[in-house]
Short mmCIF file of C-alpha atoms in Angstrom, two decimals:
data_model
loop_
_atom_site.label_atom_id
_atom_site.label_comp_id
_atom_site.label_asym_id
_atom_site.label_seq_id
_atom_site.Cartn_x
_atom_site.Cartn_y
_atom_site.Cartn_z
CA MET A 34 -52.23 39.44 -4.70
CA ARG A 35 -50.03 36.35 -4.43
CA ALA A 36 -51.76 33.03 -4.86
CA PRO A 37 -51.69 30.81 -1.77
CA ASP A 38 -48.83 28.35 -1.66
CA MET A 39 -49.92 24.81 -2.55
CA ALA A 40 -48.28 23.45 0.57
CA THR A 41 -50.52 25.62 2.81
CA ALA A 42 -53.60 26.25 0.62
CA PRO A 43 -56.98 25.53 2.26
CA GLY A 44 -58.08 21.96 1.83
CA LYS A 45 -54.58 20.82 0.90
CA LYS A 46 -52.38 18.68 3.10
CA PRO A 47 -48.93 20.19 3.80
CA VAL A 48 -46.34 18.79 1.41
CA HIS A 49 -43.56 17.08 3.30
CA ASP A 50 -40.08 18.08 2.12
CA GLU A 51 -37.80 15.07 2.62
CA ARG A 52 -34.76 17.38 2.59
CA LEU A 53 -35.87 18.71 5.99
CA THR A 54 -36.26 15.26 7.56
CA ASP A 55 -34.13 14.59 10.60
CA ILE A 56 -31.81 11.64 9.96
CA SER A 57 -30.69 9.54 12.88
CA TRP A 58 -27.01 9.11 13.62
CA LEU A 59 -27.37 5.38 12.91
CA HIS A 60 -28.78 6.05 9.45
CA ARG A 61 -26.00 8.54 8.75
CA ALA A 62 -23.41 5.99 9.90
CA MET A 63 -24.94 3.35 7.63
CA ARG A 64 -24.39 5.69 4.69
CA ARG A 65 -20.66 5.94 5.32
CA PRO A 66 -18.59 3.81 2.87
CA GLU A 67 -15.95 2.99 5.49
CA LEU A 68 -18.42 1.44 7.95
CA GLY A 69 -17.62 -2.12 6.93
CA ALA A 70 -13.86 -1.55 7.09
CA VAL A 71 -14.04 -0.09 10.58
CA GLY A 72 -16.15 -3.00 11.77
CA GLY A 73 -13.82 -5.47 10.06
CA LEU A 74 -10.76 -3.96 11.70
CA ILE A 75 -12.40 -4.20 15.13
CA VAL A 76 -13.20 -7.87 14.54
CA VAL A 77 -9.66 -8.60 13.35
CA ILE A 78 -8.11 -6.87 16.37
CA LEU A 79 -10.37 -8.78 18.75
CA PHE A 80 -9.47 -12.03 17.02
CA PHE A 81 -5.74 -11.49 17.42
CA ALA A 82 -6.19 -10.19 20.94
CA ALA A 83 -7.59 -13.61 21.77
CA THR A 84 -5.21 -15.77 19.70
CA ALA A 85 -1.90 -13.93 19.25
CA SER A 86 0.96 -13.47 21.70
CA ALA A 87 1.01 -10.26 23.71
CA THR A 88 4.09 -9.00 21.86
CA MET A 89 1.94 -8.28 18.82
CA PHE A 90 0.39 -5.36 20.68
CA SER A 91 3.66 -3.99 21.99
CA VAL A 92 5.11 -0.85 20.39
CA ALA A 93 7.50 -2.96 18.35
CA GLY A 94 4.69 -5.27 17.25
CA ILE A 95 2.45 -2.38 16.24
CA MET A 96 5.22 -0.83 14.13
CA THR A 97 5.83 -4.18 12.49
CA VAL A 98 2.16 -4.29 11.53
CA LEU A 99 2.05 -0.69 10.33
CA ARG A 100 4.97 -0.95 7.91
CA PRO A 101 3.38 -3.34 5.36
CA ALA A 102 -0.03 -1.77 5.95
CA ALA A 103 1.36 1.66 5.08
CA GLU A 104 3.14 0.45 1.94
CA LEU A 105 -0.05 -1.16 0.68
CA GLY A 106 -2.18 1.72 1.95
CA ILE A 107 -0.32 4.36 -0.05
CA MET A 108 -1.42 2.53 -3.19
CA SER A 109 -4.85 1.60 -1.86
CA VAL A 110 -5.89 5.20 -1.26
CA THR A 111 -5.09 6.30 -4.83
CA ALA A 112 -6.63 3.08 -6.16
CA ALA A 113 -9.78 4.01 -4.23
CA LEU A 114 -9.86 7.46 -5.84
CA LEU A 115 -9.56 5.86 -9.28
CA MET A 116 -12.30 3.34 -8.49
CA ILE A 117 -14.59 6.14 -7.30
CA GLY A 118 -13.84 7.75 -10.66
CA GLY A 119 -15.07 4.60 -12.39
CA GLU A 120 -11.79 2.96 -13.45
CA PHE A 121 -9.26 0.31 -12.38
CA ASP A 122 -5.48 0.16 -12.54
CA LEU A 123 -4.11 -3.38 -12.50
CA SER A 124 -0.60 -2.25 -13.41
CA ILE A 125 0.38 -0.61 -10.11
CA GLY A 126 1.97 -3.76 -8.68
CA SER A 127 4.22 -4.10 -11.72
CA MET A 128 4.85 -0.35 -11.56
CA VAL A 129 6.47 -0.89 -8.14
CA ALA A 130 9.04 -3.19 -9.77
CA PHE A 131 9.52 -0.96 -12.83
CA ALA A 132 9.86 2.24 -10.80
CA GLY A 133 12.31 0.44 -8.52
CA LEU A 134 14.36 -0.43 -11.61
CA ILE A 135 14.39 3.20 -12.78
CA PHE A 136 15.26 4.47 -9.30
CA GLY A 137 18.02 1.90 -8.83
CA VAL A 138 19.62 2.59 -12.20
CA LEU A 139 19.56 6.35 -11.66
CA LEU A 140 21.02 6.04 -8.18
CA VAL A 141 23.45 3.13 -8.55
CA ASN A 142 24.44 2.97 -12.21
CA LEU A 143 24.26 6.65 -13.11
CA HIS A 144 25.27 7.91 -9.62
CA LEU A 145 22.71 10.71 -9.63
CA PRO A 146 21.94 12.59 -6.38
CA MET A 147 19.00 11.27 -4.44
CA ILE A 148 16.68 14.16 -5.29
CA LEU A 149 17.29 13.76 -9.04
CA ALA A 150 16.81 9.99 -8.86
CA VAL A 151 13.50 10.49 -7.04
CA LEU A 152 12.30 13.12 -9.52
CA GLY A 153 13.31 11.00 -12.51
CA THR A 154 11.47 7.99 -11.11
CA LEU A 155 8.31 9.95 -10.37
CA ILE A 156 8.33 11.59 -13.82
CA MET A 157 8.73 8.23 -15.58
CA ALA A 158 5.91 6.70 -13.50
CA GLY A 159 3.67 9.69 -14.15
CA LEU A 160 4.18 9.37 -17.90
CA PHE A 161 3.14 5.73 -17.84
CA GLY A 162 0.12 6.63 -15.73
CA ALA A 163 -0.89 9.29 -18.24
CA LEU A 164 -0.38 6.78 -21.05
CA ASN A 165 -2.72 4.34 -19.31
CA GLY A 166 -5.35 7.04 -18.93
CA GLN A 167 -5.11 8.25 -22.52
CA LEU A 168 -5.31 4.72 -23.91
CA VAL A 169 -8.45 4.06 -21.89
CA ILE A 170 -10.02 7.33 -23.05
CA ARG A 171 -9.01 7.23 -26.73
CA THR A 172 -9.52 3.52 -27.42
CA LYS A 173 -12.63 3.32 -25.21
CA LEU A 174 -11.37 -0.05 -24.03
CA PRO A 175 -12.15 -1.04 -20.44
CA SER A 176 -9.42 0.10 -18.06
CA PHE A 177 -9.32 -3.48 -16.81
CA ILE A 178 -7.97 -4.63 -20.20
CA VAL A 179 -5.57 -1.73 -20.78
CA THR A 180 -3.96 -1.88 -17.35
CA LEU A 181 -3.89 -5.69 -17.38
CA ALA A 182 -1.76 -5.42 -20.52
CA PHE A 183 0.56 -2.98 -18.76
CA LEU A 184 0.77 -5.33 -15.79
CA PHE A 185 2.65 -7.74 -18.05
CA ILE A 186 4.49 -5.05 -20.05
CA LEU A 187 5.94 -3.35 -16.97
CA ARG A 188 6.83 -6.65 -15.30
CA GLY A 189 8.61 -7.76 -18.46
CA LEU A 190 10.45 -4.44 -18.78
CA SER A 191 11.56 -4.82 -15.17
CA LEU A 192 13.00 -8.27 -15.82
CA VAL A 193 14.80 -7.24 -19.00
CA GLY A 194 15.99 -3.92 -17.56
CA LEU A 195 17.40 -5.44 -14.38
CA LYS A 196 19.31 -8.08 -16.33
CA LEU A 197 20.81 -5.37 -18.52
CA ALA A 198 21.66 -3.17 -15.54
CA THR A 199 23.24 -5.96 -13.46
CA GLY A 200 24.75 -8.17 -16.13
CA GLY A 201 22.22 -10.98 -15.84
CA ASN A 202 20.70 -10.71 -12.34
CA THR A 203 17.12 -9.78 -11.48
CA ILE A 204 18.16 -8.06 -8.25
CA LEU A 205 19.93 -4.71 -8.13
CA SER A 206 21.76 -4.15 -4.85
CA GLY A 207 23.42 -1.09 -3.38
CA VAL A 208 20.31 1.11 -3.58
CA ALA A 209 21.10 3.39 -0.67
CA PRO A 210 21.89 7.06 -0.13
CA ALA A 211 25.43 7.86 -1.20
CA GLY A 212 27.52 10.04 1.07
CA LYS A 213 26.05 12.22 3.77
CA PRO A 214 22.25 11.88 4.01
CA GLY A 215 20.36 14.93 2.84
CA PHE A 216 16.81 16.25 3.03
CA ALA A 217 15.53 13.91 0.30
CA ASP A 218 16.96 10.89 2.11
CA HIS A 219 14.98 11.65 5.26
CA LEU A 220 11.79 12.10 3.21
CA PHE A 221 11.92 8.61 1.73
CA SER A 222 13.87 6.40 4.12
CA GLY A 223 14.38 5.63 7.79
CA ASP A 224 12.21 6.51 10.77
CA THR A 225 10.72 9.69 12.17
CA LEU A 226 10.23 10.86 15.78
CA THR A 227 13.42 9.06 16.80
CA GLY A 228 14.04 11.55 19.61
CA LEU A 229 10.62 10.83 21.12
CA PHE A 230 11.21 7.08 20.99
CA SER A 231 14.62 7.45 22.62
CA TRP A 232 12.98 9.43 25.43
CA LEU A 233 10.27 6.79 25.83
CA THR A 234 12.95 4.09 26.00
CA ALA A 235 14.91 6.02 28.62
CA HIS A 236 11.76 6.21 30.76
CA GLY A 237 11.03 2.51 30.42
CA MET A 238 8.02 2.86 28.13
CA ILE A 239 9.63 0.98 25.24
CA ALA A 240 11.59 -2.25 25.55
CA THR A 241 15.31 -2.30 24.84
CA LEU A 242 17.46 -4.74 22.94
CA PRO A 243 20.29 -6.68 24.65
CA ASN A 244 22.74 -3.97 23.53
CA GLY A 245 20.64 -1.33 25.30
CA LYS A 246 19.25 0.31 22.17
CA PRO A 247 15.49 0.88 21.70
CA SER A 248 13.58 -2.03 20.19
CA VAL A 249 11.81 0.58 18.05
CA HIS A 250 13.74 3.56 16.71
CA GLY A 251 10.76 5.55 15.48
CA VAL A 252 7.77 5.63 13.16
CA PRO A 253 8.59 4.32 9.65
CA ILE A 254 8.53 7.07 7.05
CA SER A 255 6.06 5.00 5.01
CA VAL A 256 3.49 5.42 7.82
CA VAL A 257 3.88 9.21 7.67
CA TRP A 258 3.33 9.15 3.90
CA PHE A 259 0.34 6.83 4.37
CA VAL A 260 -1.39 9.13 6.85
CA THR A 261 -0.55 12.26 4.85
CA ILE A 262 -1.85 10.86 1.55
CA THR A 263 -5.04 9.61 3.22
CA ALA A 264 -5.70 13.01 4.78
CA LEU A 265 -5.01 14.80 1.48
CA ALA A 266 -7.22 12.42 -0.51
CA THR A 267 -10.04 12.78 2.01
CA TRP A 268 -9.84 16.57 1.84
CA VAL A 269 -9.89 16.47 -1.96
CA LEU A 270 -12.90 14.15 -2.05
CA LEU A 271 -14.99 15.98 0.52
CA ARG A 272 -13.92 19.62 0.31
CA THR A 273 -12.93 20.42 -3.27
CA ARG A 274 -14.56 20.77 -6.67
CA PHE A 275 -12.17 18.17 -8.05
CA GLY A 276 -13.55 15.71 -5.50
CA ASN A 277 -17.07 16.35 -6.78
CA TRP A 278 -15.77 15.77 -10.30
CA ILE A 279 -14.36 12.38 -9.24
CA PHE A 280 -17.71 11.23 -7.86
CA ALA A 281 -19.55 12.57 -10.90
CA SER A 282 -17.16 10.92 -13.36
CA GLY A 283 -17.59 7.55 -11.70
CA GLY A 284 -21.34 7.86 -11.15
CA ASP A 285 -22.36 8.78 -14.71
CA ALA A 286 -19.64 9.96 -17.07
CA ASN A 287 -22.02 11.14 -19.80
CA ALA A 288 -24.16 13.17 -17.39
CA ALA A 289 -20.98 14.61 -15.86
CA ARG A 290 -19.74 15.71 -19.29
CA ASN A 291 -23.07 17.34 -20.03
CA SER A 292 -22.72 19.22 -16.75
CA GLY A 293 -19.32 20.58 -17.73
CA VAL A 294 -17.11 18.15 -15.80
CA PRO A 295 -13.79 17.50 -17.63
CA VAL A 296 -14.14 13.73 -17.26
CA ASN A 297 -11.17 12.81 -19.46
CA ARG A 298 -8.85 15.12 -17.55
CA VAL A 299 -10.10 13.85 -14.20
CA LYS A 300 -9.52 10.21 -15.12
CA THR A 301 -6.08 10.88 -16.58
CA ILE A 302 -5.02 12.67 -13.39
CA LEU A 303 -6.28 9.74 -11.31
CA PHE A 304 -4.27 7.26 -13.41
CA VAL A 305 -1.20 9.45 -12.91
CA CYS A 306 -1.82 9.46 -9.14
CA THR A 307 -1.99 5.66 -8.94
CA ALA A 308 1.27 5.37 -10.87
CA LEU A 309 2.96 7.98 -8.65
CA SER A 310 1.83 6.18 -5.50
CA ALA A 311 3.34 2.94 -6.81
CA ALA A 312 6.58 4.77 -7.60
CA LEU A 313 6.63 6.22 -4.08
CA VAL A 314 6.28 2.73 -2.61
CA ALA A 315 9.09 1.55 -4.90
CA ILE A 316 11.41 4.32 -3.68
CA ILE A 317 10.64 3.70 -0.01
CA THR A 318 11.01 -0.08 -0.20
CA SER A 319 14.17 0.14 -2.31
CA LEU A 320 15.84 2.38 0.26
CA ASP A 321 14.62 0.28 3.19
CA THR A 322 16.01 -2.94 1.72
CA ALA A 323 18.93 -1.31 -0.16
CA SER A 324 17.87 -3.25 -3.27
CA THR A 325 15.18 -3.71 -5.87
CA ASP A 326 14.08 -6.78 -7.78
CA ALA A 327 11.82 -7.84 -10.63
CA LEU A 328 9.23 -9.43 -8.31
CA ARG A 329 8.77 -6.34 -6.15
CA GLY A 330 5.09 -5.44 -5.83
CA LEU A 331 3.85 -8.84 -7.01
CA GLN A 332 0.04 -9.08 -6.60
CA MET A 333 -0.09 -5.72 -4.81
CA GLU A 334 -2.45 -4.43 -7.49
CA PHE A 335 -5.07 -6.94 -6.37
CA GLU A 336 -4.42 -6.31 -2.69
CA ALA A 337 -4.79 -2.55 -3.20
CA ILE A 338 -8.10 -3.00 -5.02
CA ILE A 339 -9.35 -5.43 -2.37
CA ALA A 340 -8.40 -2.95 0.37
CA ALA A 341 -10.34 -0.25 -1.48
CA VAL A 342 -13.36 -2.54 -1.85
CA ILE A 343 -13.20 -3.48 1.84
CA GLY A 344 -13.11 0.25 2.50
CA GLY A 345 -16.44 0.76 0.73
CA CYS A 346 -15.59 1.45 -2.91
CA LEU A 347 -18.15 0.07 -5.33
CA LEU A 348 -16.87 -1.82 -8.37
CA THR A 349 -19.27 0.23 -10.47
CA GLY A 350 -17.72 3.56 -9.42
CA GLY A 351 -19.19 6.76 -8.03
CA TYR A 352 -19.03 5.71 -4.37
CA GLY A 353 -16.24 5.15 -1.89
CA SER A 354 -13.91 6.63 0.66
CA ALA A 355 -10.20 7.25 1.07
CA ILE A 356 -10.54 6.67 4.81
CA GLY A 357 -12.18 3.34 4.05
CA ALA A 358 -9.16 2.30 1.99
CA PHE A 359 -7.00 3.41 4.93
CA PHE A 360 -8.79 0.98 7.24
CA GLY A 361 -8.81 -1.70 4.57
CA ALA A 362 -5.02 -1.52 4.35
CA LEU A 363 -4.75 -1.68 8.15
CA ILE A 364 -6.80 -4.89 8.07
CA PHE A 365 -4.36 -6.37 5.57
CA GLY A 366 -1.31 -5.41 7.58
CA THR A 367 -2.83 -6.68 10.82
CA VAL A 368 -3.72 -10.07 9.37
CA GLU A 369 -0.52 -10.50 7.35
CA ILE A 370 1.74 -9.86 10.34
CA GLY A 371 -0.67 -11.03 13.02
CA LEU A 372 -0.67 -14.59 11.71
CA THR A 373 3.04 -14.82 12.52
CA TYR A 374 2.20 -14.17 16.18
CA THR A 375 -0.23 -17.11 16.28
CA ASN A 376 -0.08 -20.85 15.73
CA PHE A 377 -1.98 -20.55 12.45
CA ASP A 378 -0.26 -21.24 9.14
CA SER A 379 0.52 -17.95 7.37
CA ASP A 380 -0.82 -19.43 4.13
CA TRP A 381 -4.30 -18.75 5.52
CA PHE A 382 -3.65 -15.14 4.51
CA GLN A 383 -4.54 -16.02 0.91
CA VAL A 384 -7.83 -17.52 2.07
CA PHE A 385 -8.47 -14.35 4.04
CA LEU A 386 -7.98 -12.19 0.93
CA GLY A 387 -10.65 -13.99 -1.04
CA ALA A 388 -13.07 -14.21 1.86
CA MET A 389 -12.74 -10.51 2.75
CA LEU A 390 -13.29 -9.47 -0.87
CA LEU A 391 -16.48 -11.54 -1.11
CA ILE A 392 -17.80 -10.38 2.26
CA ALA A 393 -16.99 -6.73 1.51
CA VAL A 394 -18.78 -6.75 -1.85
CA MET A 395 -21.89 -8.39 -0.36
CA PHE A 396 -21.88 -5.98 2.59
CA ASN A 397 -21.44 -2.90 0.40
CA ASN A 398 -24.26 -4.00 -1.90
CA ALA A 399 -26.56 -4.61 1.08
CA VAL A 400 -25.78 -1.17 2.55
CA ARG A 401 -26.32 0.54 -0.80
CA ARG A 402 -29.71 -1.12 -1.25
CA ARG A 403 -30.78 -0.21 2.28
CA VAL A 404 -29.77 3.43 1.91
CA THR A 405 -31.09 3.97 -1.61
CA GLY A 406 -34.20 1.80 -1.28
CA GLU A 407 -33.07 -0.27 -4.27
CA ARG A 408 -34.47 -3.79 -4.47
#
């Protein structure tokens, strides 16, 4: 005869299983890493709605805001994944300049087809990302130190390489598709949905320029990449085993290893992803401006990390959100461009960076303590 269960035995109070407790929607929302970023974006939009000119919220104004937000966001999302995995990459800003150098040389100096220039650039960036990861793993040095060193190494290589490629200049011009545009050109340059925007212009929904052409030709390709990478990263984090490995590696690497998680492989892949995202930004910006220079991507490594932190990533790893980094990048783009629509000096943007970082860290710590009960 089976012994009575302790939870229902006579004289015993039923044991309450906290796993069966109903959690309110507010408590669930408070647990979401991106809560602060969503609230911050709402505040920023309300601020500019009250202080900026109405043109900021026109279709042309919105696209102007989205372009820099998307370029930063592509890097912020992968930086967020790496931070969740417990590491930093301070070299991604310099990687934008270095990858731009490689792409420009392959396209302009060596006259390679677009697809080969893109592949060569991505391969080179991926190798440097893997090198960063392996150095962190094998030397056991903090990733902050290793990638800080590569911040200077890659920036220096960009300066030296551009001078060699151009005969003394630090700007390489003529970076544009050669001949008839092909499939690869449309993937990395120009706008999408141009037919839709032409239709909207014809029906008076989008303003026209004095020559009669649409003020906005379409959605920048960087925005499409931004949304796609965010969606992919979110799916990986929330729906795949590799996503669980990322959280485990950043939460407690030793415990993750003991549980069979290939921590070293996970971290190396994440370093490769951050380098590839920087190379993608380099390719897109080089084609948009038809040039590349040694200062491309300056300080973007810090902006990407700040966007990830605003989006809910903890500096200690193991917690964060790709969607949060998405909103963090949107905040950056809105403020950076929005200030030009107001009477405020654009130099206030630097003040905003520091203030948002401090506020985000304090907010994230407060939320973590409230949810976990930590004092």
